[in-house]
Coordinates of N, CA and C in Angstrom, one line a residue:
M131 N -117.4 -100.7 98.1 CA -118.0 -100.2 96.9 C -119.3 -100.8 96.6
T132 N -119.4 -102.1 96.9 CA -120.7 -102.8 96.6 C -121.5 -103.0 97.9
E133 N -122.7 -102.6 97.9 CA -123.6 -102.8 99.0 C -124.2 -104.2 99.0
N134 N -124.6 -104.7 97.8 CA -125.3 -105.9 97.7 C -125.1 -106.6 96.4
R135 N -125.1 -107.9 96.3 CA -125.0 -108.6 95.1 C -126.2 -109.6 95.1
R136 N -126.9 -109.7 93.9 CA -128.0 -110.5 93.8 C -128.0 -111.2 92.5
R137 N -128.3 -112.5 92.5 CA -128.4 -113.3 91.3 C -129.8 -113.2 90.8
V138 N -129.9 -112.5 89.6 CA -131.2 -112.3 88.9 C -131.7 -113.6 88.3
R139 N -130.8 -114.2 87.6 CA -131.0 -115.5 86.9 C -129.7 -116.1 86.5
E140 N -129.7 -117.3 85.9 CA -128.4 -117.8 85.6 C -127.6 -116.9 84.6
N141 N -126.4 -116.6 84.9 CA -125.5 -115.8 84.1 C -125.8 -114.3 84.2
V142 N -126.7 -113.9 85.1 CA -127.0 -112.5 85.3 C -127.0 -112.1 86.8
E143 N -126.1 -111.2 87.1 CA -126.0 -110.7 88.5 C -126.1 -109.2 88.6
E144 N -126.8 -108.8 89.6 CA -127.0 -107.4 89.8 C -126.3 -106.9 91.1
Y145 N -125.5 -105.9 90.9 CA -124.7 -105.3 92.1 C -125.3 -104.0 92.4
T146 N -125.6 -103.7 93.7 CA -126.0 -102.4 94.1 C -124.8 -101.7 94.7
L147 N -124.5 -100.6 94.2 CA -123.4 -99.8 94.7 C -123.8 -98.9 95.9
E148 N -122.8 -98.4 96.6 CA -123.0 -97.6 97.8 C -123.8 -96.4 97.4
T149 N -123.8 -95.9 96.2 CA -124.5 -94.7 95.7 C -126.0 -95.0 95.4
G150 N -126.3 -96.3 95.5 CA -127.7 -96.7 95.2 C -127.9 -97.2 93.7
K151 N -126.9 -96.9 92.9 CA -127.0 -97.3 91.5 C -126.8 -98.8 91.4
H152 N -127.3 -99.4 90.3 CA -127.3 -100.8 90.1 C -126.4 -101.1 88.8
V153 N -125.7 -102.1 88.9 CA -124.9 -102.6 87.7 C -125.3 -104.0 87.5
I154 N -125.6 -104.3 86.2 CA -126.0 -105.7 85.8 C -124.7 -106.3 85.1
V155 N -124.3 -107.4 85.5 CA -123.1 -108.1 84.9 C -123.6 -109.4 84.3
L156 N -123.3 -109.6 83.0 CA -123.7 -110.8 82.3 C -122.5 -111.7 82.2
G157 N -122.7 -113.0 82.4 CA -121.7 -114.0 82.2 C -120.4 -113.7 82.9
E158 N -120.5 -113.3 84.2 CA -119.3 -112.9 85.0 C -118.4 -111.9 84.4
G159 N -119.0 -111.1 83.4 CA -118.2 -110.1 82.8 C -117.3 -110.6 81.6
R160 N -117.5 -111.9 81.3 CA -116.7 -112.4 80.2 C -117.6 -112.4 78.9
L161 N -117.0 -112.8 77.8 CA -117.7 -112.9 76.5 C -119.0 -113.7 76.7
V162 N -120.1 -113.1 76.6 CA -121.4 -113.7 77.0 C -121.7 -115.0 76.3
N163 N -121.5 -115.0 74.9 CA -121.9 -116.2 74.2 C -121.0 -117.4 74.5
L164 N -119.8 -117.2 75.1 CA -119.0 -118.3 75.5 C -119.2 -118.6 76.9
A165 N -119.3 -117.6 77.8 CA -119.4 -117.8 79.2 C -120.8 -118.4 79.6
A166 N -121.8 -117.9 78.9 CA -123.1 -118.4 79.2 C -123.6 -119.5 78.3
A167 N -122.8 -119.8 77.3 CA -123.1 -120.9 76.4 C -124.5 -120.9 75.9
E168 N -125.0 -119.6 75.6 CA -126.3 -119.4 75.0 C -126.2 -118.8 73.7
G169 N -125.0 -118.7 73.1 CA -124.8 -118.0 71.8 C -125.1 -119.0 70.7
H170 N -125.0 -118.5 69.5 CA -125.1 -119.3 68.3 C -123.9 -120.3 68.1
P171 N -124.1 -121.4 67.6 CA -123.0 -122.3 67.3 C -122.1 -121.7 66.2
P172 N -120.8 -122.2 66.2 CA -119.8 -121.6 65.3 C -120.3 -121.7 63.8
S173 N -121.0 -122.7 63.4 CA -121.4 -122.9 62.0 C -122.4 -121.7 61.6
V174 N -123.3 -121.3 62.6 CA -124.2 -120.2 62.3 C -123.4 -118.9 62.2
M175 N -122.5 -118.7 63.1 CA -121.7 -117.5 63.2 C -120.9 -117.4 61.9
D176 N -120.3 -118.5 61.4 CA -119.5 -118.5 60.2 C -120.4 -118.0 59.0
M177 N -121.6 -118.5 58.9 CA -122.5 -118.0 57.8 C -122.8 -116.6 57.9
S178 N -123.1 -116.1 59.2 CA -123.4 -114.7 59.4 C -122.2 -113.8 59.0
F179 N -121.0 -114.2 59.5 CA -119.9 -113.4 59.1 C -119.6 -113.4 57.7
A180 N -119.8 -114.5 57.0 CA -119.5 -114.6 55.5 C -120.5 -113.7 54.8
N181 N -121.8 -113.7 55.3 CA -122.8 -112.8 54.7 C -122.4 -111.3 54.9
Q182 N -121.9 -111.0 56.0 CA -121.5 -109.6 56.3 C -120.4 -109.2 55.4
A183 N -119.4 -110.1 55.2 CA -118.3 -109.8 54.3 C -118.8 -109.6 52.9
L184 N -119.7 -110.5 52.4 CA -120.2 -110.3 51.0 C -121.0 -109.0 50.9
A185 N -121.7 -108.6 51.9 CA -122.5 -107.4 51.9 C -121.5 -106.2 51.9
S186 N -120.4 -106.3 52.6 CA -119.4 -105.2 52.6 C -118.8 -105.1 51.3
E187 N -118.5 -106.2 50.6 CA -117.9 -106.2 49.3 C -118.9 -105.5 48.3
Y188 N -120.1 -105.9 48.4 CA -121.2 -105.3 47.5 C -121.2 -103.8 47.7
I189 N -121.2 -103.3 48.9 CA -121.2 -101.9 49.2 C -120.0 -101.2 48.6
V190 N -118.8 -101.7 48.8 CA -117.6 -101.1 48.3 C -117.7 -101.0 46.8
K191 N -118.2 -102.0 46.1 CA -118.3 -102.0 44.6 C -119.4 -101.2 44.1
N192 N -120.5 -100.9 44.8 CA -121.7 -100.3 44.3 C -122.1 -99.0 45.0
H193 N -121.2 -98.5 45.9 CA -121.6 -97.3 46.8 C -121.9 -96.0 46.0
K194 N -121.4 -95.9 44.8 CA -121.6 -94.6 44.1 C -123.0 -94.3 43.8
G195 N -123.8 -95.3 43.6 CA -125.2 -95.1 43.3 C -126.2 -95.1 44.5
F196 N -125.6 -95.2 45.6 CA -126.4 -95.2 46.9 C -126.8 -93.8 47.4
K197 N -128.0 -93.7 47.9 CA -128.5 -92.5 48.6 C -128.3 -92.8 50.1
N198 N -128.5 -91.9 50.9 CA -128.4 -92.0 52.3 C -129.7 -92.6 52.9
E199 N -129.9 -93.9 52.7 CA -131.1 -94.7 53.1 C -130.7 -96.1 53.3
V200 N -131.7 -96.9 53.8 CA -131.5 -98.3 54.1 C -131.8 -99.1 52.9
Y201 N -130.9 -100.1 52.6 CA -131.1 -100.9 51.4 C -131.2 -102.4 51.8
T202 N -131.9 -103.1 51.0 CA -132.0 -104.6 51.2 C -130.9 -105.2 50.3
L203 N -130.1 -106.1 50.9 CA -129.1 -106.8 50.1 C -129.7 -107.6 49.0
P204 N -129.2 -107.4 47.7 CA -129.8 -108.2 46.6 C -129.7 -109.7 46.9
K205 N -130.7 -110.4 46.5 CA -130.8 -111.9 46.7 C -129.6 -112.6 46.1
S206 N -129.1 -112.1 45.0 CA -128.0 -112.7 44.3 C -126.7 -112.7 45.2
V207 N -126.6 -111.7 46.0 CA -125.5 -111.6 47.0 C -125.8 -112.4 48.2
D208 N -127.0 -112.3 48.7 CA -127.5 -113.0 49.9 C -127.4 -114.6 49.8
K209 N -127.7 -115.1 48.6 CA -127.7 -116.5 48.3 C -126.3 -117.1 48.2
K210 N -125.3 -116.3 48.0 CA -123.9 -116.9 47.9 C -123.6 -117.6 49.1

């Protein structure tokens, strides 16, 4: 199935299939930020997920006044 395998750089491999198509595999096909250890630390991810949860709560509580457009999260919510 694979004609050739080439290491592009650390944690990136390119496979050439018999059809001539190429497949790029990151971090050996595992969860990249864990396998490649190039992701954000857990403390940063915690803050990011908390902010997403607060933004979701804001949308649920205030969606009736929204139009179909992009909104900036109010600073009062973002600062929590």
